[in-house]
XYZ file of C-alpha atoms in Angstrom:
253
model
C 0.588 21.515 1.874
C 1.383 24.093 -0.718
C 3.790 22.104 -1.854
C 3.330 20.184 -5.328
C 3.443 16.868 -5.987
C 2.781 15.263 -8.657
C 0.576 12.708 -9.034
C -2.015 9.620 -10.965
C -5.393 11.653 -12.060
C -7.225 9.505 -14.087
C -7.280 6.404 -14.885
C -8.408 4.611 -17.931
C -9.355 1.476 -17.574
C -9.441 -1.464 -20.956
C -9.031 -4.821 -19.125
C -9.147 -5.660 -15.706
C -10.029 -9.088 -14.453
C -8.098 -9.327 -11.570
C -9.693 -9.419 -8.534
C -9.511 -5.951 -7.799
C -11.846 -4.378 -8.546
C -10.564 -0.629 -10.525
C -12.103 1.734 -8.740
C -10.689 0.371 -5.627
C -7.045 -0.404 -7.934
C -7.433 3.384 -9.767
C -7.313 4.914 -6.036
C -4.262 2.667 -5.535
C -2.287 4.146 -8.377
C -2.989 7.713 -7.196
C -1.154 6.975 -3.705
C 1.995 5.158 -5.448
C 4.352 7.696 -4.928
C 6.098 9.439 -8.150
C 10.147 9.949 -8.538
C 8.830 13.256 -10.689
C 10.299 17.053 -10.968
C 7.033 18.682 -9.886
C 9.012 22.565 -11.854
C 8.872 20.276 -14.621
C 5.464 20.076 -15.051
C 2.581 22.574 -15.174
C -0.285 22.600 -12.718
C -3.699 22.011 -14.320
C -5.661 25.459 -13.646
C -9.304 23.033 -13.626
C -10.042 19.160 -14.428
C -11.181 20.739 -17.778
C -7.711 21.391 -19.092
C -6.644 20.144 -21.798
C -4.918 17.143 -20.942
C -0.599 18.611 -22.184
C 2.743 17.209 -22.820
C 3.582 20.791 -19.676
C 0.738 18.977 -18.074
C 0.447 15.135 -18.109
C 2.775 12.185 -17.510
C 1.573 9.963 -19.552
C 2.162 5.681 -18.164
C 0.759 2.351 -19.005
C 0.172 -1.032 -17.238
C -0.142 -3.739 -19.691
C 0.786 -7.325 -18.032
C -1.098 -10.236 -18.347
C -0.345 -13.809 -15.541
C 0.378 -17.812 -17.263
C 2.010 -20.625 -16.205
C 5.630 -21.049 -15.568
C 6.341 -24.550 -17.413
C 9.319 -25.457 -15.946
C 8.092 -24.181 -12.384
C 9.924 -27.133 -10.126
C 6.918 -30.205 -9.408
C 7.693 -29.911 -5.527
C 7.290 -25.690 -5.442
C 4.142 -24.090 -3.930
C 5.693 -20.630 -4.728
C 3.164 -18.094 -7.222
C 6.542 -16.716 -8.219
C 8.551 -19.724 -9.588
C 4.866 -21.368 -10.544
C 3.509 -18.745 -12.403
C 4.590 -15.551 -14.628
C 4.046 -12.277 -13.257
C 2.022 -13.167 -10.474
C 2.158 -9.758 -8.950
C 1.989 -6.326 -10.489
C 4.527 -4.518 -9.265
C 4.968 -0.290 -9.181
C 7.807 -1.058 -11.765
C 5.404 -2.703 -14.448
C 4.745 0.957 -15.071
C 5.700 2.243 -17.806
C 5.837 5.899 -19.373
C 5.027 6.728 -22.243
C 6.694 10.709 -23.363
C 4.910 13.186 -24.787
C 5.385 15.581 -27.054
C 8.487 16.981 -26.080
C 9.370 14.771 -22.381
C 11.582 12.972 -23.348
C 14.039 15.784 -23.233
C 12.942 17.616 -20.687
C 12.838 14.406 -18.461
C 16.074 13.066 -19.787
C 18.197 13.114 -16.464
C 15.180 11.731 -14.388
C 12.569 9.960 -16.733
C 9.125 10.037 -14.032
C 9.128 6.544 -12.184
C 7.958 5.019 -9.198
C 9.765 6.520 -7.406
C 9.320 2.244 -4.648
C 9.223 -0.165 -8.162
C 9.150 -3.605 -5.071
C 5.471 -2.191 -4.296
C 3.399 -4.172 -5.022
C -0.241 -3.711 -6.479
C -2.155 -6.341 -7.225
C -1.265 -10.307 -7.131
C -3.140 -11.736 -10.408
C -3.426 -15.531 -11.552
C -2.526 -17.846 -15.596
C -5.960 -15.799 -17.425
C -5.758 -12.069 -15.617
C -4.992 -10.020 -17.227
C -4.167 -5.371 -16.509
C -4.556 -3.418 -19.301
C -4.338 0.516 -18.594
C -2.912 4.196 -18.970
C -2.903 6.598 -16.012
C -1.768 10.415 -16.175
C 0.026 12.243 -13.105
C -0.994 15.928 -13.138
C -0.057 18.518 -10.027
C -1.652 18.854 -7.166
C -0.641 20.176 -3.747
C -2.314 18.319 -1.020
C -5.147 20.321 0.405
C -6.722 18.632 -2.356
C -6.201 14.888 -2.417
C -3.652 13.290 0.939
C -1.703 11.680 -2.451
C -0.625 14.964 -3.313
C 0.464 15.038 -0.073
C 5.082 16.115 -0.371
C 7.324 14.028 1.705
C 9.390 14.529 4.945
C 11.972 17.272 4.489
C 14.101 15.584 7.552
C 13.527 12.001 6.547
C 17.723 12.026 4.880
C 17.816 13.221 9.076
C 15.871 10.450 9.713
C 18.503 7.665 7.953
C 21.381 8.428 8.350
C 20.507 8.398 11.997
C 19.390 4.916 11.530
C 21.422 4.042 8.916
C 23.166 6.327 7.209
C 22.179 6.310 4.153
C 19.901 8.869 2.564
C 16.901 8.583 0.699
C 15.660 10.210 -2.338
C 12.047 10.280 -0.974
C 9.965 9.505 2.136
C 5.876 8.543 2.367
C 3.866 9.606 5.780
C 1.018 7.475 7.059
C -0.807 6.644 10.189
C -3.013 5.347 12.095
C -5.038 4.407 15.062
C -3.049 2.561 18.552
C -5.383 -0.893 17.729
C -6.960 -2.106 21.450
C -7.837 -5.569 22.237
C -10.598 -5.517 25.180
C -10.563 -9.321 27.040
C -13.308 -9.823 30.227
C -11.645 -10.932 32.913
C -15.030 -12.473 33.607
C -16.137 -14.283 30.755
C -12.559 -15.836 29.593
C -11.528 -17.910 26.599
C -11.678 -21.520 27.217
C -9.415 -23.423 26.630
C -9.781 -25.791 24.222
C -11.136 -21.911 21.807
C -7.221 -20.500 22.684
C -5.589 -21.157 19.291
C -7.745 -21.003 17.338
C -8.646 -16.968 19.052
C -4.673 -16.486 18.999
C -4.795 -17.500 15.122
C -7.329 -14.754 15.065
C -5.134 -11.948 15.245
C -1.974 -10.438 13.756
C 1.347 -13.426 14.421
C 2.781 -12.360 18.453
C -0.270 -10.105 19.649
C -2.445 -12.756 21.275
C 0.251 -14.519 24.152
C -1.070 -18.255 25.667
C 0.012 -18.976 28.909
C 1.492 -22.942 27.867
C -0.034 -24.095 31.407
C -3.103 -23.073 32.461
C -3.926 -21.567 28.562
C -5.489 -18.755 29.752
C -5.244 -15.465 26.912
C -3.336 -12.597 27.289
C -2.745 -9.743 24.510
C 0.887 -9.036 24.283
C 0.589 -4.860 24.699
C 4.327 -4.050 22.418
C 2.930 -6.729 19.334
C -0.158 -5.328 19.123
C 1.043 -2.367 17.911
C 1.364 -4.377 14.603
C -1.819 -6.434 14.831
C -3.786 -5.125 11.277
C -7.833 -4.960 13.140
C -9.387 -7.851 10.269
C -11.931 -8.779 12.601
C -11.328 -11.473 11.636
C -11.857 -12.528 15.398
C -15.465 -11.127 14.672
C -16.661 -14.122 12.328
C -17.037 -16.622 14.116
C -20.013 -16.509 16.522
C -18.554 -19.234 19.792
C -14.826 -16.463 20.181
C -16.702 -12.807 19.667
C -18.310 -12.917 23.347
C -15.323 -12.769 25.162
C -13.703 -9.588 23.480
C -13.240 -6.156 22.044
C -12.044 -3.575 19.302
C -11.486 -0.011 19.880
C -8.661 2.248 18.817
C -6.980 4.094 21.306
C -8.231 8.270 21.037
C -5.377 9.794 21.873
C -2.975 7.240 20.844
C -1.374 7.311 16.816
C 1.032 5.282 15.251
C 3.156 7.363 11.745
C 4.751 5.265 9.532
C 7.133 6.337 7.420
C 8.468 5.563 3.654
C 12.399 5.450 3.513
C 12.728 4.886 -0.027
C 17.332 4.929 -0.270
């Protein structure tokens, strides 16, 4: 991981009344892929180095949710009921420092995927923060991991498109273990199914027997919702297949 990239390293929180605490939100901000040419920025030799226009890019986030008085009376869509119901990566505003406006004139620093949802707000909630992005290496932190060098091949193969960036992640395959000797009773089948991601659990329409969809299990979020119910927890065990990795690539077209 010796390829340098740019990521948010310091977050200064002036106001945050969202449901996401400062530390979690700051971590989320650090993982936002930034469309910044790393060759135009110097790397800090130590964290204590003074921030300058040569080694730091400043972003600002200032947003507040309010009610939309013009929303239809019968709508339940938060996007129609409220203004700024979702905070998106595209809400980050680049604040040029020193000569940066000229240096980055060809491609102003911005999130690679502006539609990325960071947090949801409701009326009265607001966020005001300042973020400093710096140059770093993937060996120091995963947020600095470089994008795949073959994402253009993937897109040209599947979508016939070119991509500017791709961020890779992986997780272990979920493993839902049902006990054949202790099956889920028919009167609990529906609630048991609804405790998992859609499509993961199947119910036989005639016998009400529970089964796991071996393909759909990839989409299970492992929220452990089923374990919240004492009358359901005894019918299942949740684990992960330790040698089966599911890779995901976030591609920007």
